[in-house]
PDB file of C-alpha atoms in Angstrom:
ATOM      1  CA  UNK A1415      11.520 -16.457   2.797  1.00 95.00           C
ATOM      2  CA  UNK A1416       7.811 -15.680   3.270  1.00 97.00           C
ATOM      3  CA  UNK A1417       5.968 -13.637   0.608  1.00 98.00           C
ATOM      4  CA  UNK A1418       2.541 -12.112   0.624  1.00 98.00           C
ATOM      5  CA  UNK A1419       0.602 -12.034  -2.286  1.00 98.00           C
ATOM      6  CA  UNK A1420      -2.503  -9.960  -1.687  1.00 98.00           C
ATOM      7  CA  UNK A1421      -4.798  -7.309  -3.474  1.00 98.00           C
ATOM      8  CA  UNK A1422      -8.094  -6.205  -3.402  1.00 98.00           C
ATOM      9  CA  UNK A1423     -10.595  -8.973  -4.208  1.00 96.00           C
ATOM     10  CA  UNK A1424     -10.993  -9.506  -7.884  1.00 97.00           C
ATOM     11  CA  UNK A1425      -7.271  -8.153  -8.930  1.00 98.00           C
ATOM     12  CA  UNK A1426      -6.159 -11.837  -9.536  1.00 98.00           C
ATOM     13  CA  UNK A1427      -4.231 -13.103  -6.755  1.00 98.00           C
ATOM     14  CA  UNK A1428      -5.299 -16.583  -7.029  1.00 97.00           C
ATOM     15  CA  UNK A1429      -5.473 -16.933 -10.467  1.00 97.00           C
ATOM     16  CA  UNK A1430      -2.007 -15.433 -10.924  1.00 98.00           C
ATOM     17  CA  UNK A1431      -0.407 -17.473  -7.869  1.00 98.00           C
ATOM     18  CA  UNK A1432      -1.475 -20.618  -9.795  1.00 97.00           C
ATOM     19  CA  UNK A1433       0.325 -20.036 -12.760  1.00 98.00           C
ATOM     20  CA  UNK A1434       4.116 -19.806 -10.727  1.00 98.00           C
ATOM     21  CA  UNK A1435       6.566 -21.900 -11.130  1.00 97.00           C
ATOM     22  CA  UNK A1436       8.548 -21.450  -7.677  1.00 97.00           C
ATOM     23  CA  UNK A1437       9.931 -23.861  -4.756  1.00 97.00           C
ATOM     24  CA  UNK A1438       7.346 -21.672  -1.973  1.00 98.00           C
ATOM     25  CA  UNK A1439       5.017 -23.363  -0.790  1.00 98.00           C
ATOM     26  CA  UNK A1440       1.739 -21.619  -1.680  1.00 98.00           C
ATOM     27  CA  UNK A1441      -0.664 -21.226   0.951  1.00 98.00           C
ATOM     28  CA  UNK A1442      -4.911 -20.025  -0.808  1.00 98.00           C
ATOM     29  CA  UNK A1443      -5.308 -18.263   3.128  1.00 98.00           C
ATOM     30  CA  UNK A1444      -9.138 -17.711   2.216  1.00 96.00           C
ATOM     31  CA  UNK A1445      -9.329 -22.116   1.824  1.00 97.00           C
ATOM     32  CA  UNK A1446      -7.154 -22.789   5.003  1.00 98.00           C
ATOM     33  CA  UNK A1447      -9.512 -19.960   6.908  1.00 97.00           C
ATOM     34  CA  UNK A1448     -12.481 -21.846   5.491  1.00 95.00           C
ATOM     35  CA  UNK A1449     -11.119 -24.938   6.403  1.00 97.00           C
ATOM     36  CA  UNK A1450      -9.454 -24.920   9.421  1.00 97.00           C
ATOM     37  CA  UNK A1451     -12.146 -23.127  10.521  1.00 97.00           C
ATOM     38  CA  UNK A1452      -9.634 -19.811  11.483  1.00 97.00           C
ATOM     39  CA  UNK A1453     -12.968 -17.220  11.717  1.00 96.00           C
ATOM     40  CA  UNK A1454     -14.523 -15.864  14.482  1.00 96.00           C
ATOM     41  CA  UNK A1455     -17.833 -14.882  13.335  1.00 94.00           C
ATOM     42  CA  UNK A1456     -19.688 -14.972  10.134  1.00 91.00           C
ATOM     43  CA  UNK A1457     -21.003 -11.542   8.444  1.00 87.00           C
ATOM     44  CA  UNK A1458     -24.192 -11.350   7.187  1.00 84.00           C
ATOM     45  CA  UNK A1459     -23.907  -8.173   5.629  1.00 78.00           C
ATOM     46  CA  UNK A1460     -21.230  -8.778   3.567  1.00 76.00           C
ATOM     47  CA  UNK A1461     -21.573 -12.580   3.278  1.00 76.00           C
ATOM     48  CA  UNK A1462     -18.032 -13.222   4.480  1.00 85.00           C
ATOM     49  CA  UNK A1463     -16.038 -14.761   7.392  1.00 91.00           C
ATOM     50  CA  UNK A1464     -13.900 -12.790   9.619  1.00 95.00           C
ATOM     51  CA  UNK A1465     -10.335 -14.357  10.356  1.00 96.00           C
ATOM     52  CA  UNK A1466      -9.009 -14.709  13.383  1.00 98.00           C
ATOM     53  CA  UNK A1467      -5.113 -13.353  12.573  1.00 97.00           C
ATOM     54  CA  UNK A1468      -4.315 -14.679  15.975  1.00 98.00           C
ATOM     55  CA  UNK A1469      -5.369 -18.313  14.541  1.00 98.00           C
ATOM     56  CA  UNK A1470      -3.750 -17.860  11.421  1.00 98.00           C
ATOM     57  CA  UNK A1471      -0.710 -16.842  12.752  1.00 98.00           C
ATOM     58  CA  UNK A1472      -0.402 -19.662  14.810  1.00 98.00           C
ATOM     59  CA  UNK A1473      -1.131 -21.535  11.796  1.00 98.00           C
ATOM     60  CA  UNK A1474       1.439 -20.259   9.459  1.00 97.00           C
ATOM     61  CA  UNK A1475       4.130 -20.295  12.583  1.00 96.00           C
ATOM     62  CA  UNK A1476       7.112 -22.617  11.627  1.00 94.00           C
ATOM     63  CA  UNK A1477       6.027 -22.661   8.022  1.00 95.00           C
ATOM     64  CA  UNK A1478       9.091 -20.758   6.049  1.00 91.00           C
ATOM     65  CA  UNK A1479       9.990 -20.835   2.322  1.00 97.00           C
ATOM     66  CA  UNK A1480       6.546 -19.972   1.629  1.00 98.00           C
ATOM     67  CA  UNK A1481       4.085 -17.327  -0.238  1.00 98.00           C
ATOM     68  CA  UNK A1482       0.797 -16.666   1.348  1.00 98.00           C
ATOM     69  CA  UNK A1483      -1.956 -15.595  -1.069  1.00 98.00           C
ATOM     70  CA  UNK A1484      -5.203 -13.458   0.128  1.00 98.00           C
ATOM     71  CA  UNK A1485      -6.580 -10.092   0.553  1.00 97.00           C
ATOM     72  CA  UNK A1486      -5.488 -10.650   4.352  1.00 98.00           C
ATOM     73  CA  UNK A1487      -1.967 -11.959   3.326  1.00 98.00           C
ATOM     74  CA  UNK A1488      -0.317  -8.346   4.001  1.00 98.00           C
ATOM     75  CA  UNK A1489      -1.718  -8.342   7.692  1.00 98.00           C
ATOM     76  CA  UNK A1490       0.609 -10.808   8.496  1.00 98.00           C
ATOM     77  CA  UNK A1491       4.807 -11.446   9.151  1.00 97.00           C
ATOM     78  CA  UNK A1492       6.431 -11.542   5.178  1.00 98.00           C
ATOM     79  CA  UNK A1493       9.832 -10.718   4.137  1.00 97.00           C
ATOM     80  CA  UNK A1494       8.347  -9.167   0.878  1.00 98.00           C
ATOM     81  CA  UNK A1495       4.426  -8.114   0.057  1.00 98.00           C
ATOM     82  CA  UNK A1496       3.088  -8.455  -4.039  1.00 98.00           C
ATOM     83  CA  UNK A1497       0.202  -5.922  -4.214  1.00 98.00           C
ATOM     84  CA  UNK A1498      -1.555  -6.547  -7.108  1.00 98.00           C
ATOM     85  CA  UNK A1499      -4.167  -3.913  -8.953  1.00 98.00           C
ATOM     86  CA  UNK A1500      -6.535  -3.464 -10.924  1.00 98.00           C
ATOM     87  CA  UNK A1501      -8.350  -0.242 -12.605  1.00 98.00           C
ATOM     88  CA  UNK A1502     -11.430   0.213 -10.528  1.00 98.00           C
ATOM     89  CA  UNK A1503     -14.211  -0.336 -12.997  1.00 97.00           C
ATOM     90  CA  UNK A1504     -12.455  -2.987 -14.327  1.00 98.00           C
ATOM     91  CA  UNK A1505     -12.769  -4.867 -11.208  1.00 98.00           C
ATOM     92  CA  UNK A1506     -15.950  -4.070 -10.027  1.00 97.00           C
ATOM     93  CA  UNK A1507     -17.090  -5.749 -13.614  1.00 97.00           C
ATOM     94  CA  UNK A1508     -14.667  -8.780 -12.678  1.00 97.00           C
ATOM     95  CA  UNK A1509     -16.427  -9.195  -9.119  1.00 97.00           C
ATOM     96  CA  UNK A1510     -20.132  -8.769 -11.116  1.00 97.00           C
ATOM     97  CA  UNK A1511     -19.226 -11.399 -13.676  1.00 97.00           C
ATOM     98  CA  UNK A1512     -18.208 -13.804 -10.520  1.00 95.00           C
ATOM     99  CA  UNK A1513     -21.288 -12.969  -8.756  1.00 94.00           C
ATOM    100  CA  UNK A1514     -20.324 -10.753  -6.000  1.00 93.00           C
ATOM    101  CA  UNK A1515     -23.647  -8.229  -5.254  1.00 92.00           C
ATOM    102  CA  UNK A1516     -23.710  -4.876  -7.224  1.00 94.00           C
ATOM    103  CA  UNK A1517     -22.772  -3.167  -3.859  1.00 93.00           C
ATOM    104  CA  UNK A1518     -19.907  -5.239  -2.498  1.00 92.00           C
ATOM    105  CA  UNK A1519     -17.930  -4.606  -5.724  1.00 95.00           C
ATOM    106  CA  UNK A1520     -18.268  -1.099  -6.040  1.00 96.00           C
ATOM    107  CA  UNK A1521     -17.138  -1.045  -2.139  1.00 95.00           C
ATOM    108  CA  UNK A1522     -14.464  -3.184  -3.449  1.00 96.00           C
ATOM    109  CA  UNK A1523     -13.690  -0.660  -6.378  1.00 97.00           C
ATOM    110  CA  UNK A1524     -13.462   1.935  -4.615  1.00 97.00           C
ATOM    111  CA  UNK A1525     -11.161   0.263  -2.034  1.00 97.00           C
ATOM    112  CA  UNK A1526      -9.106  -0.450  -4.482  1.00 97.00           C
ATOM    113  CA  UNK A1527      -9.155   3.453  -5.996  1.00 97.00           C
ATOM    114  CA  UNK A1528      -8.009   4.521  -2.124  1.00 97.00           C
ATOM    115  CA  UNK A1529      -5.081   2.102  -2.083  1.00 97.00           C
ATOM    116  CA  UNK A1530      -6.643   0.801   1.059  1.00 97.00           C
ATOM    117  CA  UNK A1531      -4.319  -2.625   0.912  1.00 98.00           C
ATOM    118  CA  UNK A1532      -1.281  -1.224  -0.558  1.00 98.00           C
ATOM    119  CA  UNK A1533      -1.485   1.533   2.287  1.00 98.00           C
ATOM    120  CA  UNK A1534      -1.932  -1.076   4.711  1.00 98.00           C
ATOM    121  CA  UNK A1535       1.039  -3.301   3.084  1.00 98.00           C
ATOM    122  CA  UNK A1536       3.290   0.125   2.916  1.00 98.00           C
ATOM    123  CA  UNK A1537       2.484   1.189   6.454  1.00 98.00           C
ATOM    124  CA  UNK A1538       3.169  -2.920   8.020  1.00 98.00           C
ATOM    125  CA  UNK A1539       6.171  -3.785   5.809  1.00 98.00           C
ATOM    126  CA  UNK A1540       7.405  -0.419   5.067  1.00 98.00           C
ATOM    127  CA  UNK A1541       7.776   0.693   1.492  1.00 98.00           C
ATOM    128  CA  UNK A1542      11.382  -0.834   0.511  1.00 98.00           C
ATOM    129  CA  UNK A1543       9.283  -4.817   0.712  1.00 98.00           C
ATOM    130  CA  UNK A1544       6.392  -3.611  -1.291  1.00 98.00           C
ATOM    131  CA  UNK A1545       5.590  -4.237  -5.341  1.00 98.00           C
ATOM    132  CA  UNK A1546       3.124  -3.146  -6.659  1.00 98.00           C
ATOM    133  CA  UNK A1547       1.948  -5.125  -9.846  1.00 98.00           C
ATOM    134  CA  UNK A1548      -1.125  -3.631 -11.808  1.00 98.00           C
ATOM    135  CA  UNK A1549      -3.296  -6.366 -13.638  1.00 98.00           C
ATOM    136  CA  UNK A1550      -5.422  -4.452 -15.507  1.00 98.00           C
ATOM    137  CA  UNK A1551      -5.845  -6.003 -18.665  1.00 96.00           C
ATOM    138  CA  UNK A1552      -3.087  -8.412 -18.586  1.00 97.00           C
ATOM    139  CA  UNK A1553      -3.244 -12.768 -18.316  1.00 97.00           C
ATOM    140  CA  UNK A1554      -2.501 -13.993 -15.387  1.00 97.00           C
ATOM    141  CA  UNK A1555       0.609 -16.000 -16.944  1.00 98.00           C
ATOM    142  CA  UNK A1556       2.203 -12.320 -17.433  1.00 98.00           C
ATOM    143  CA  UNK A1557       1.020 -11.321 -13.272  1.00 98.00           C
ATOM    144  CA  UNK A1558       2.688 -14.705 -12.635  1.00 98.00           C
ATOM    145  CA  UNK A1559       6.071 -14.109 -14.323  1.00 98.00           C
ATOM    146  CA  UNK A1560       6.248 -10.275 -12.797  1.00 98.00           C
ATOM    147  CA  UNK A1561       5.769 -12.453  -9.702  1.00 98.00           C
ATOM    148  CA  UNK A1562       8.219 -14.463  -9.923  1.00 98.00           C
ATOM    149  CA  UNK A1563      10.624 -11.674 -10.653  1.00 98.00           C
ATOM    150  CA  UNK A1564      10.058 -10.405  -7.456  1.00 98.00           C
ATOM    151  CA  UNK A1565      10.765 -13.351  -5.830  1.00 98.00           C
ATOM    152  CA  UNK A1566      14.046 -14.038  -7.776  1.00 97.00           C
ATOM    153  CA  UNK A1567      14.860 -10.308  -6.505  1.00 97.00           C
ATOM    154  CA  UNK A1568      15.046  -9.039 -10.301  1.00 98.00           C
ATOM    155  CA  UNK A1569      12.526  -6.577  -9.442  1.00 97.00           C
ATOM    156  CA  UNK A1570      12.781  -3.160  -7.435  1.00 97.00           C
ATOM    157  CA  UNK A1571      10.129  -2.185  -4.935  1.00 97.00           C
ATOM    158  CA  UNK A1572       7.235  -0.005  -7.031  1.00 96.00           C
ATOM    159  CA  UNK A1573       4.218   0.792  -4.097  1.00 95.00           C
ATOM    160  CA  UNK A1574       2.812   4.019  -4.868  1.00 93.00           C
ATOM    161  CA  UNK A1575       3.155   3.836  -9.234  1.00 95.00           C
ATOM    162  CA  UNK A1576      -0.446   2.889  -9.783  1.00 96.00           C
ATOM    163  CA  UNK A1577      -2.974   5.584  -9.493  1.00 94.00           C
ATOM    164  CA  UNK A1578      -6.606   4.942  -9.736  1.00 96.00           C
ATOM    165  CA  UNK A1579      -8.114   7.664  -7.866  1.00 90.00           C
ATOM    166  CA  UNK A1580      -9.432   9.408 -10.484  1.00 90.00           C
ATOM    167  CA  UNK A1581     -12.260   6.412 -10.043  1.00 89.00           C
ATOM    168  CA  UNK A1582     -13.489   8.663  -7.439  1.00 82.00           C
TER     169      UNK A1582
END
């Protein structure tokens, strides 16, 4: 089985993935990018690396029983795809308190108001293999055991329950 975890950056995902307890290998995409050196070209702008998918893929190919955790992670082959949330100004505070720049969180809030990933995750993996999973206001040991239900299959698909847009 290969699961995505992904989510706007700041809803949790790594934090959350670190608390399972599961057999899956788990796979930080953002450290193996870094790494392995899977970019193309480095943005100034927004002071991030873009992957090369084609790299990664070739990367992850051959790897099964295993649960891929990034922002990217939905962009690529999974048999089910965690979206996690979070309430808008909740995570633009999150990405402040880390140290992300003013600007790049609100772009990331209001991403995450215009269910940019989970669109992306509904319209790749179709609806039936996406749950959604807001973390708003909840430790990540909780994110981690709704996780875990999904992975045990005790969980029905949920993308499209969590509604932020009235962030906008």
């Amino acid at each position: 089985m290969r699961v995505a975890v992904t989510g706007t950056p700041g809803t949790g995902k790594t934090t959350a993935t670190e608390h399972l307890d599961t057999d899956l290998e788990i796979v930080h995409l953002n450290d193996v990018i870094e790494e392995e050196g899977l970019y193309t070209e480095v943005d100034e702008a927004r002071d991030s690396k873009v992957a090369d998918l084609d790299a990664v893929r070739d990367w992850l190919d051959g790897r099964e029983d295993v649960l891929v955790e990034s922002h990217l992670s939905h962009l690529l082959d999974a048999d089910r795809v965690v979206v996690l949330r979070c309430a808008p100004g909740e995570l633009e505070r999150r990405l402040i308190e880390r140290g992300e720049p003013a600007e790049k969180a609100q772009e990331n809030a209001e991403s995450e108001a215009l269910d940019v990933i989970l669109s992306e995750a509904v319209r790749d993996h179709g609806k039936p293999n996406v749950y959604e999973i807001d973390t708003t206001d909840r430790d990540p040991e909780a994110v981690a055991d709704d996780i875990e239900a999904v992975l045990a299959g005790d969980r029905d698909p949920s993308a499209g329950e969590v509604d932020f847009t009235e962030y906008l």
